[in-house]
Amino acid sequence: MASPSSVHRADVAVVGAGAAGLFTALTAARAGARVALVSATPLARTASYWAQGGLAAALAADDSPELHLADTERAGRDLVRRSAAEVLCREAPDRVADLVEMGVRFDADREGRLALGLEGGHSIRRIVHAGGSATGRRLVRQLSALAVEEPRIEVIEGSRAAAIWTGDGRCRGLVLEDGRALSTRGVVLCTGGMAALWARTTNPPGSLGTGLLLAHRAGAALADLELMQFHPTAVAGVRGREGFLISEAIRGEGATLHNADGERFVDELAPRDEVARAVHAEMRRTGASSVGLDMRHIDPALFPNVIAALREAGVDPATELVPVAPAAHYGMGGIVTDLDGQSTVPGLFAVGEAACTGLHGANRLASNSLSECCVFGRRAALAALDLPEPAGDAPAPEPEPLPVPGRETRDALWRNAGIERTREDLATLLLDPYPIARLIGACALAREETRGAHLRRDFPERDPALDHRHAVVEPGRRPAFAEWA
C-alpha cells in the first residue's frame, strides 16, 4: 500500500500529453482546477505530434454540422453512434476557435480566411491544417508550451501510470510506476491507441493499448477492438521510412494511385476502408509489395515535411511515384465512454483514440480524430470537475507492472488480424501472451460479418442484424453486442 507521504492531490489527473491530454488539461486548468499531467515521453513527442491530418469542422459558408454528420455516418458503415457524431459535428467549429485563441496558427489565404482542405470521405472542403501536413506538430507544440506555462498544471514527464486507484465503487486516483499516488476527483486517460501492436504500422512504438489495459484492469468495459483502420498510403520498401504516413490531404489535392500496370484502380477520395481494400486487392492480384502514389504535380510547398522526409530517404516525389501499401493506423475501438468521456467506472474518463464513444463506427472519417480530442477533451474535463472529492480512506494499490507485447504478438496481429481475416486465423490470437491481443481476437471472432475496417473472408457480407451494435467486453466476460443511444 502507498504510504500517506507518497499521496499527492490534484483535482484531475490526465494521463497522456498528446492533443487530447493537452486540451483536456488546459480546459480543466482554465476552469480553476489543479491538474496533474502525466506523460511517459517529453512533451511534444507524442503520437499526435506526428499527425499529418487536420481538424474536420463545418466552417465553410456552404457547409453545416448536418453535412459533416452525414459524411461521418456514411464512412462509419451503419455503426456510428449518432449522438456522439452529433456532438462532434456541432461543437468542432467552436473548438477550432478555441485553438485559434490559444495561439495555434492554421493555414489561411491572403485575406486571413482559413484554408480548408478536402480528404477522403468528405463531400466538401472542411479540413483545417497548420503548416500543411505538419498540423499535429504545430498543435502539440503550442499546447505543450501553454501547459508548461500554466501554474495550475503540474507536468510529470518521464513517468507512466501503473494502476488506477479504485475504492467504494469509483475511481479515486492514479498510481505511478515509482509508487507515487495521485488522489483526484477524476482521472482522464488520453493514452492513444493500439495500432503499434501490428507489425506494419504508421504509429510510434508506444501505441500499444496500455490505457485500455489499465482501464480494463480497473473494471472498465472496452468495445469495438476488432475495428482497426488501415491507412492505404503508408510508405513501403523504403529504408528508414517504412510505414511513414503519406497524408490523405495529398490525395485531396489530386494525387493518384496506380497499379503495377500504371493504371488507376480506385477513387482516391473514397473512405479509407475502400481505398485500403482496393490497394490490398491490387497487391494480391499482381504479387507486388506496393502500389504507386503519383504526387508529381502536387505543389511541394503545401506538404513540406512529407516532401522533405521522402527526399531524405532517397525518393523524389517530384519525379517518381512513391511506393505505398496499407498499414495499421487507427483503432475505432477502446474504453467505452458516454458523451462526456465517462467510462463504466465512475470517475474514470477516456478521450481520443483510447476511448470508444461510437463516433467513428466501423471506419473513421479522415481528420475527425483531432477534432474529437478537443471536443470530448473539453467535455471530459468539465465533467470530471463536477465530481465530488473521493470520500472514505481506501488505500492506494501498489503499482503493478504492465506486460509488454513482443515481436511475436505484432507479427501475429498483422498475419491473423490484418486487412483480411478468417475464423482459423483469429482463433490463434486467443492464446497470445498479450491481453489486448486476446481481446482483439475475441471481438473479431464475435463479429461474423464484413463491415468497414473489419473484413472476414468467411463472412464477406454485412449482417444487417449487427447495424449499430457494438462488441462490448466486460472484464472476465466474452464480447456481447450492445446498441448505444
Tab-separated table of N, CA, C and O in Angstrom, residues 307-405:
chain	number	residue	atom	x	y	z
A	307	ILE	N	7.450	15.983	-48.178
A	307	ILE	CA	8.419	16.043	-49.273
A	307	ILE	C	9.835	15.874	-48.735
A	307	ILE	O	10.644	15.106	-49.278
A	308	ALA	N	10.148	16.578	-47.651
A	308	ALA	CA	11.497	16.509	-47.086
A	308	ALA	C	11.827	15.109	-46.588
A	308	ALA	O	12.930	14.601	-46.812
A	309	ALA	N	10.857	14.465	-45.914
A	309	ALA	CA	11.100	13.125	-45.386
A	309	ALA	C	11.349	12.124	-46.509
A	309	ALA	O	12.229	11.258	-46.406
A	310	LEU	N	10.595	12.238	-47.585
A	310	LEU	CA	10.776	11.320	-48.705
A	310	LEU	C	12.125	11.548	-49.386
A	310	LEU	O	12.843	10.584	-49.713
A	311	ARG	N	12.487	12.787	-49.586
A	311	ARG	CA	13.766	13.079	-50.253
A	311	ARG	C	14.944	12.633	-49.399
A	311	ARG	O	15.947	12.143	-49.911
A	312	GLU	N	14.827	12.782	-48.095
A	312	GLU	CA	15.890	12.309	-47.209
A	312	GLU	C	16.080	10.799	-47.328
A	312	GLU	O	17.189	10.287	-47.145
A	313	ALA	N	14.985	10.096	-47.643
A	313	ALA	CA	15.046	8.642	-47.784
A	313	ALA	C	15.405	8.207	-49.204
A	313	ALA	O	15.434	7.005	-49.502
A	314	GLY	N	15.643	9.168	-50.090
A	314	GLY	CA	16.061	8.825	-51.441
A	314	GLY	C	14.942	8.709	-52.449
A	314	GLY	O	15.160	8.215	-53.555
A	315	VAL	N	13.749	9.179	-52.092
A	315	VAL	CA	12.616	9.163	-53.023
A	315	VAL	C	12.252	10.603	-53.346
A	315	VAL	O	11.985	11.392	-52.434
A	316	ASP	N	12.229	10.944	-54.622
A	316	ASP	CA	11.864	12.306	-55.027
A	316	ASP	C	10.453	12.295	-55.601
A	316	ASP	O	10.239	11.908	-56.756
A	317	PRO	N	9.463	12.712	-54.808
A	317	PRO	CA	8.076	12.655	-55.289
A	317	PRO	C	7.780	13.612	-56.430
A	317	PRO	O	6.719	13.527	-57.044
A	318	ALA	N	8.722	14.503	-56.742
A	318	ALA	CA	8.522	15.419	-57.872
A	318	ALA	C	8.815	14.740	-59.201
A	318	ALA	O	8.391	15.222	-60.254
A	319	THR	N	9.533	13.609	-59.154
A	319	THR	CA	9.936	12.952	-60.401
A	319	THR	C	9.568	11.477	-60.478
A	319	THR	O	9.670	10.883	-61.553
A	320	GLU	N	9.157	10.874	-59.359
A	320	GLU	CA	8.862	9.436	-59.371
A	320	GLU	C	7.677	9.122	-58.475
A	320	GLU	O	7.318	9.892	-57.576
A	321	LEU	N	7.041	7.961	-58.727
A	321	LEU	CA	5.929	7.512	-57.892
A	321	LEU	C	6.471	7.014	-56.554
A	321	LEU	O	7.561	6.437	-56.482
A	322	VAL	N	5.691	7.232	-55.515
A	322	VAL	CA	6.084	6.814	-54.169
A	322	VAL	C	5.461	5.448	-53.884
A	322	VAL	O	4.247	5.281	-54.007
A	323	PRO	N	6.256	4.442	-53.492
A	323	PRO	CA	5.685	3.125	-53.185
A	323	PRO	C	4.937	3.151	-51.857
A	323	PRO	O	5.489	3.522	-50.821
A	324	VAL	N	3.670	2.761	-51.893
A	324	VAL	CA	2.846	2.784	-50.684
A	324	VAL	C	2.053	1.483	-50.563
A	324	VAL	O	1.800	0.792	-51.554
A	325	ALA	N	1.658	1.161	-49.343
A	325	ALA	CA	0.832	-0.009	-49.049
A	325	ALA	C	0.120	0.247	-47.732
A	325	ALA	O	0.555	1.097	-46.940
A	326	PRO	N	-0.980	-0.458	-47.440
A	326	PRO	CA	-1.708	-0.222	-46.188
A	326	PRO	C	-0.879	-0.566	-44.952
A	326	PRO	O	-0.001	-1.431	-44.975
A	327	ALA	N	-1.201	0.122	-43.856
A	327	ALA	CA	-0.580	-0.144	-42.558
A	327	ALA	C	-1.592	0.174	-41.468
A	327	ALA	O	-2.453	1.051	-41.640
A	328	ALA	N	-1.504	-0.525	-40.343
A	328	ALA	CA	-2.401	-0.267	-39.219
A	328	ALA	C	-2.231	1.170	-38.753
A	328	ALA	O	-1.107	1.631	-38.520
A	329	HIS	N	-3.345	1.860	-38.588
A	329	HIS	CA	-3.264	3.311	-38.383
A	329	HIS	C	-4.075	3.815	-37.199
A	329	HIS	O	-3.576	4.596	-36.395
A	330	TYR	N	-5.324	3.386	-37.053
A	330	TYR	CA	-6.196	3.994	-36.035
A	330	TYR	C	-7.241	2.984	-35.580
A	330	TYR	O	-7.961	2.405	-36.404
A	331	GLY	N	-7.337	2.797	-34.254
A	331	GLY	CA	-8.343	1.897	-33.709
A	331	GLY	C	-9.628	2.628	-33.394
A	331	GLY	O	-9.636	3.594	-32.628
A	332	MET	N	-10.725	2.182	-34.002
A	332	MET	CA	-12.019	2.784	-33.685
A	332	MET	C	-12.509	2.357	-32.302
A	332	MET	O	-13.343	3.019	-31.694
A	333	GLY	N	-12.001	1.228	-31.805
A	333	GLY	CA	-12.415	0.731	-30.501
A	333	GLY	C	-11.581	1.305	-29.372
A	333	GLY	O	-10.580	1.990	-29.586
A	334	GLY	N	-11.989	1.008	-28.140
A	334	GLY	CA	-11.265	1.494	-26.972
A	334	GLY	C	-12.100	1.352	-25.716
A	334	GLY	O	-12.962	0.474	-25.610
A	335	ILE	N	-11.857	2.257	-24.780
A	335	ILE	CA	-12.567	2.256	-23.499
A	335	ILE	C	-13.962	2.829	-23.718
A	335	ILE	O	-14.113	3.935	-24.230
A	336	VAL	N	-14.982	2.087	-23.352
A	336	VAL	CA	-16.362	2.540	-23.542
A	336	VAL	C	-16.609	3.798	-22.709
A	336	VAL	O	-16.341	3.819	-21.502
A	337	THR	N	-17.101	4.856	-23.374
A	337	THR	CA	-17.432	6.086	-22.644
A	337	THR	C	-18.773	6.636	-23.104
A	337	THR	O	-19.251	6.325	-24.195
A	338	ASP	N	-19.328	7.516	-22.267
A	338	ASP	CA	-20.513	8.258	-22.668
A	338	ASP	C	-20.080	9.533	-23.384
A	338	ASP	O	-18.907	9.700	-23.737
A	339	LEU	N	-20.986	10.450	-23.591
A	339	LEU	CA	-20.682	11.648	-24.370
A	339	LEU	C	-19.875	12.681	-23.604
A	339	LEU	O	-19.476	13.702	-24.170
A	340	ASP	N	-19.591	12.419	-22.316
A	340	ASP	CA	-18.703	13.264	-21.530
A	340	ASP	C	-17.386	12.558	-21.227
A	340	ASP	O	-16.633	12.998	-20.348
A	341	GLY	N	-17.124	11.465	-21.913
A	341	GLY	CA	-15.877	10.741	-21.697
A	341	GLY	C	-15.861	9.836	-20.489
A	341	GLY	O	-14.836	9.220	-20.181
A	342	GLN	N	-16.984	9.718	-19.775
A	342	GLN	CA	-17.068	8.898	-18.565
A	342	GLN	C	-17.108	7.413	-18.940
A	342	GLN	O	-17.929	6.988	-19.742
A	343	SER	N	-16.202	6.638	-18.361
A	343	SER	CA	-16.176	5.198	-18.610
A	343	SER	C	-17.218	4.507	-17.738
A	343	SER	O	-17.990	5.155	-17.020
A	344	THR	N	-17.236	3.183	-17.776
A	344	THR	CA	-18.172	2.438	-16.940
A	344	THR	C	-17.717	2.376	-15.485
A	344	THR	O	-18.433	1.842	-14.638
A	345	VAL	N	-16.541	2.903	-15.170
A	345	VAL	CA	-16.070	3.048	-13.792
A	345	VAL	C	-16.229	4.521	-13.408
A	345	VAL	O	-15.555	5.382	-13.983
A	346	PRO	N	-17.107	4.859	-12.480
A	346	PRO	CA	-17.306	6.267	-12.121
A	346	PRO	C	-15.986	6.945	-11.760
A	346	PRO	O	-15.166	6.396	-11.011
A	347	GLY	N	-15.783	8.131	-12.306
A	347	GLY	CA	-14.570	8.886	-12.027
A	347	GLY	C	-13.413	8.597	-12.956
A	347	GLY	O	-12.397	9.294	-12.919
A	348	LEU	N	-13.543	7.586	-13.811
A	348	LEU	CA	-12.503	7.259	-14.782
A	348	LEU	C	-13.005	7.633	-16.171
A	348	LEU	O	-14.051	7.148	-16.612
A	349	PHE	N	-12.268	8.508	-16.843
A	349	PHE	CA	-12.655	9.029	-18.148
A	349	PHE	C	-11.629	8.611	-19.195
A	349	PHE	O	-10.494	8.252	-18.872
A	350	ALA	N	-12.023	8.693	-20.449
A	350	ALA	CA	-11.097	8.451	-21.556
A	350	ALA	C	-11.461	9.366	-22.709
A	350	ALA	O	-12.643	9.631	-22.957
A	351	VAL	N	-10.441	9.864	-23.411
A	351	VAL	CA	-10.632	10.786	-24.526
A	351	VAL	C	-9.650	10.429	-25.635
A	351	VAL	O	-8.530	9.994	-25.379
A	352	GLY	N	-10.075	10.659	-26.861
A	352	GLY	CA	-9.198	10.421	-28.002
A	352	GLY	C	-9.215	8.973	-28.432
A	352	GLY	O	-10.215	8.267	-28.250
A	353	GLU	N	-8.104	8.515	-28.993
A	353	GLU	CA	-8.090	7.165	-29.550
A	353	GLU	C	-8.199	6.092	-28.474
A	353	GLU	O	-8.580	4.960	-28.766
A	354	ALA	N	-7.897	6.427	-27.224
A	354	ALA	CA	-8.074	5.456	-26.142
A	354	ALA	C	-9.542	5.175	-25.864
A	354	ALA	O	-9.882	4.141	-25.287
A	355	ALA	N	-10.419	6.077	-26.257
A	355	ALA	CA	-11.841	5.987	-25.943
A	355	ALA	C	-12.632	5.386	-27.090
A	355	ALA	O	-12.201	5.400	-28.244
A	356	CYS	N	-13.800	4.886	-26.752
A	356	CYS	CA	-14.756	4.449	-27.771
A	356	CYS	C	-16.117	5.027	-27.414
A	356	CYS	O	-16.837	4.479	-26.576
A	357	THR	N	-16.450	6.147	-28.038
A	357	THR	CA	-17.779	6.742	-27.884
A	357	THR	C	-18.752	6.177	-28.911
A	357	THR	O	-19.958	6.402	-28.802
A	358	GLY	N	-18.227	5.494	-29.920
A	358	GLY	CA	-19.032	5.071	-31.053
A	358	GLY	C	-19.019	6.072	-32.189
A	358	GLY	O	-19.643	5.864	-33.226
A	359	LEU	N	-18.294	7.174	-32.009
A	359	LEU	CA	-18.243	8.237	-33.011
A	359	LEU	C	-17.803	7.731	-34.380
A	359	LEU	O	-18.375	8.114	-35.410
A	360	HIS	N	-16.791	6.887	-34.427
A	360	HIS	CA	-16.175	6.518	-35.698
A	360	HIS	C	-16.813	5.303	-36.364
A	360	HIS	O	-16.479	4.979	-37.505
A	361	GLY	N	-17.727	4.640	-35.662
A	361	GLY	CA	-18.357	3.469	-36.258
A	361	GLY	C	-17.330	2.431	-36.646
A	361	GLY	O	-16.399	2.127	-35.897
A	362	ALA	N	-17.476	1.892	-37.856
A	362	ALA	CA	-16.568	0.849	-38.332
A	362	ALA	C	-15.466	1.386	-39.219
A	362	ALA	O	-14.672	0.607	-39.753
A	363	ASN	N	-15.400	2.714	-39.387
A	363	ASN	CA	-14.403	3.298	-40.290
A	363	ASN	C	-14.338	4.799	-40.031
A	363	ASN	O	-15.264	5.522	-40.382
A	364	ARG	N	-13.254	5.267	-39.408
A	364	ARG	CA	-13.156	6.692	-39.043
A	364	ARG	C	-13.077	7.569	-40.280
A	364	ARG	O	-12.321	7.295	-41.208
A	365	LEU	N	-13.860	8.643	-40.268
A	365	LEU	CA	-13.772	9.651	-41.311
A	365	LEU	C	-12.508	10.477	-41.092
A	365	LEU	O	-12.208	10.893	-39.969
A	366	ALA	N	-11.761	10.705	-42.172
A	366	ALA	CA	-10.482	11.411	-42.083
A	366	ALA	C	-10.603	12.717	-41.310
A	366	ALA	O	-11.548	13.483	-41.503
A	367	SER	N	-9.637	12.966	-40.417
A	367	SER	CA	-9.476	14.211	-39.655
A	367	SER	C	-10.576	14.457	-38.627
A	367	SER	O	-10.641	15.543	-38.053
A	368	ASN	N	-11.413	13.454	-38.362
A	368	ASN	CA	-12.341	13.592	-37.240
A	368	ASN	C	-11.639	13.374	-35.903
A	368	ASN	O	-12.165	13.755	-34.856
A	369	SER	N	-10.463	12.753	-35.914
A	369	SER	CA	-9.847	12.357	-34.649
A	369	SER	C	-9.265	13.540	-33.872
A	369	SER	O	-9.430	13.613	-32.651
A	370	LEU	N	-8.569	14.468	-34.540
A	370	LEU	CA	-8.072	15.630	-33.796
A	370	LEU	C	-9.224	16.497	-33.302
A	370	LEU	O	-9.166	17.054	-32.204
A	371	SER	N	-10.282	16.597	-34.094
A	371	SER	CA	-11.471	17.311	-33.624
A	371	SER	C	-12.050	16.619	-32.395
A	371	SER	O	-12.446	17.274	-31.419
A	372	GLU	N	-12.087	15.287	-32.437
A	372	GLU	CA	-12.587	14.509	-31.301
A	372	GLU	C	-11.784	14.802	-30.038
A	372	GLU	O	-12.349	14.942	-28.951
A	373	CYS	N	-10.456	14.894	-30.156
A	373	CYS	CA	-9.619	15.151	-28.992
A	373	CYS	C	-10.044	16.424	-28.270
A	373	CYS	O	-10.099	16.464	-27.033
A	374	CYS	N	-10.344	17.454	-29.042
A	374	CYS	CA	-10.697	18.744	-28.442
A	374	CYS	C	-12.144	18.773	-27.958
A	374	CYS	O	-12.432	19.239	-26.851
A	375	VAL	N	-13.056	18.273	-28.778
A	375	VAL	CA	-14.473	18.295	-28.401
A	375	VAL	C	-14.714	17.485	-27.139
A	375	VAL	O	-15.311	17.967	-26.159
A	376	PHE	N	-14.242	16.238	-27.117
A	376	PHE	CA	-14.521	15.386	-25.963
A	376	PHE	C	-13.538	15.637	-24.820
A	376	PHE	O	-13.858	15.353	-23.659
A	377	GLY	N	-12.352	16.199	-25.122
A	377	GLY	CA	-11.450	16.586	-24.052
A	377	GLY	C	-12.052	17.675	-23.181
A	377	GLY	O	-11.964	17.630	-21.949
A	378	ARG	N	-12.686	18.652	-23.809
A	378	ARG	CA	-13.348	19.708	-23.049
A	378	ARG	C	-14.491	19.148	-22.211
A	378	ARG	O	-14.629	19.484	-21.020
A	379	ARG	N	-15.293	18.282	-22.818
A	379	ARG	CA	-16.445	17.731	-22.094
A	379	ARG	C	-15.991	16.877	-20.912
A	379	ARG	O	-16.576	16.931	-19.820
A	380	ALA	N	-14.923	16.078	-21.099
A	380	ALA	CA	-14.440	15.230	-20.019
A	380	ALA	C	-13.859	16.063	-18.881
A	380	ALA	O	-14.077	15.759	-17.696
A	381	ALA	N	-13.108	17.107	-19.224
A	381	ALA	CA	-12.516	17.954	-18.185
A	381	ALA	C	-13.595	18.568	-17.304
A	381	ALA	O	-13.495	18.553	-16.063
A	382	LEU	N	-14.626	19.111	-17.923
A	382	LEU	CA	-15.690	19.762	-17.148
A	382	LEU	C	-16.511	18.752	-16.359
A	382	LEU	O	-16.924	19.024	-15.226
A	383	ALA	N	-16.735	17.573	-16.939
A	383	ALA	CA	-17.490	16.534	-16.223
A	383	ALA	C	-16.704	16.042	-15.009
A	383	ALA	O	-17.282	15.792	-13.935
A	384	ALA	N	-15.393	15.880	-15.150
A	384	ALA	CA	-14.572	15.430	-14.021
A	384	ALA	C	-14.619	16.432	-12.875
A	384	ALA	O	-14.643	16.047	-11.692
A	385	LEU	N	-14.658	17.720	-13.212
A	385	LEU	CA	-14.679	18.746	-12.174
A	385	LEU	C	-16.020	18.823	-11.455
A	385	LEU	O	-16.113	19.421	-10.373
A	386	ASP	N	-17.037	18.236	-12.041
A	386	ASP	CA	-18.345	18.192	-11.376
A	386	ASP	C	-18.419	17.105	-10.312
A	386	ASP	O	-19.372	17.060	-9.529
A	387	LEU	N	-17.426	16.206	-10.285
A	387	LEU	CA	-17.442	15.103	-9.323
A	387	LEU	C	-16.982	15.578	-7.957
A	387	LEU	O	-16.149	16.482	-7.845
A	388	PRO	N	-17.481	14.963	-6.895
A	388	PRO	CA	-17.014	15.314	-5.549
A	388	PRO	C	-15.640	14.704	-5.271
A	388	PRO	O	-15.190	13.797	-5.975
A	389	GLU	N	-14.982	15.204	-4.248
A	389	GLU	CA	-13.741	14.573	-3.798
A	389	GLU	C	-14.069	13.160	-3.309
A	389	GLU	O	-15.146	12.919	-2.750
A	390	PRO	N	-13.156	12.208	-3.520
A	390	PRO	CA	-13.414	10.851	-3.021
A	390	PRO	C	-13.599	10.855	-1.509
A	390	PRO	O	-12.852	11.515	-0.779
A	391	ALA	N	-14.622	10.130	-1.048
A	391	ALA	CA	-14.872	10.018	0.384
A	391	ALA	C	-14.189	8.760	0.922
A	391	ALA	O	-13.786	7.876	0.166
A	392	GLY	N	-14.071	8.681	2.245
A	392	GLY	CA	-13.509	7.482	2.846
A	392	GLY	C	-11.993	7.475	2.765
A	392	GLY	O	-11.343	8.474	2.449
A	393	ASP	N	-11.425	6.301	3.043
A	393	ASP	CA	-9.969	6.200	3.158
A	393	ASP	C	-9.467	4.920	2.520
A	393	ASP	O	-8.688	4.186	3.131
A	394	ALA	N	-9.898	4.634	1.297
A	394	ALA	CA	-9.432	3.430	0.611
A	394	ALA	C	-7.955	3.573	0.288
A	394	ALA	O	-7.532	4.597	-0.258
A	395	PRO	N	-7.141	2.574	0.631
A	395	PRO	CA	-5.695	2.697	0.390
A	395	PRO	C	-5.364	2.598	-1.093
A	395	PRO	O	-6.057	1.944	-1.867
A	396	ALA	N	-4.277	3.259	-1.479
A	396	ALA	CA	-3.809	3.175	-2.866
A	396	ALA	C	-3.132	1.832	-3.094
A	396	ALA	O	-2.444	1.317	-2.204
A	397	PRO	N	-3.313	1.244	-4.264
A	397	PRO	CA	-2.681	-0.052	-4.542
A	397	PRO	C	-1.202	0.115	-4.860
A	397	PRO	O	-0.721	1.210	-5.156
A	398	GLU	N	-0.482	-0.987	-4.782
A	398	GLU	CA	0.905	-0.997	-5.242
A	398	GLU	C	0.907	-0.929	-6.768
A	398	GLU	O	0.015	-1.457	-7.428
A	399	PRO	N	1.913	-0.269	-7.342
A	399	PRO	CA	1.998	-0.266	-8.812
A	399	PRO	C	2.206	-1.674	-9.342
A	399	PRO	O	2.971	-2.459	-8.767
A	400	GLU	N	1.504	-1.992	-10.406
A	400	GLU	CA	1.576	-3.333	-10.998
A	400	GLU	C	2.161	-3.224	-12.403
A	400	GLU	O	1.587	-2.537	-13.255
A	401	PRO	N	3.296	-3.838	-12.644
A	401	PRO	CA	3.922	-3.716	-13.972
A	401	PRO	C	2.968	-4.174	-15.073
A	401	PRO	O	2.273	-5.181	-14.947
A	402	LEU	N	2.936	-3.418	-16.154
A	402	LEU	CA	2.118	-3.789	-17.298
A	402	LEU	C	2.919	-4.673	-18.233
A	402	LEU	O	4.116	-4.448	-18.442
A	403	PRO	N	2.304	-5.694	-18.810
A	403	PRO	CA	3.030	-6.548	-19.749
A	403	PRO	C	3.418	-5.766	-21.001
A	403	PRO	O	2.759	-4.797	-21.374
A	404	VAL	N	4.474	-6.194	-21.634
A	404	VAL	CA	4.948	-5.561	-22.863
A	404	VAL	C	4.845	-6.578	-23.994
A	404	VAL	O	5.382	-7.683	-23.883
A	405	PRO	N	4.135	-6.245	-25.074
A	405	PRO	CA	3.999	-7.200	-26.177
A	405	PRO	C	5.327	-7.403	-26.897
A	405	PRO	O	6.098	-6.459	-27.094
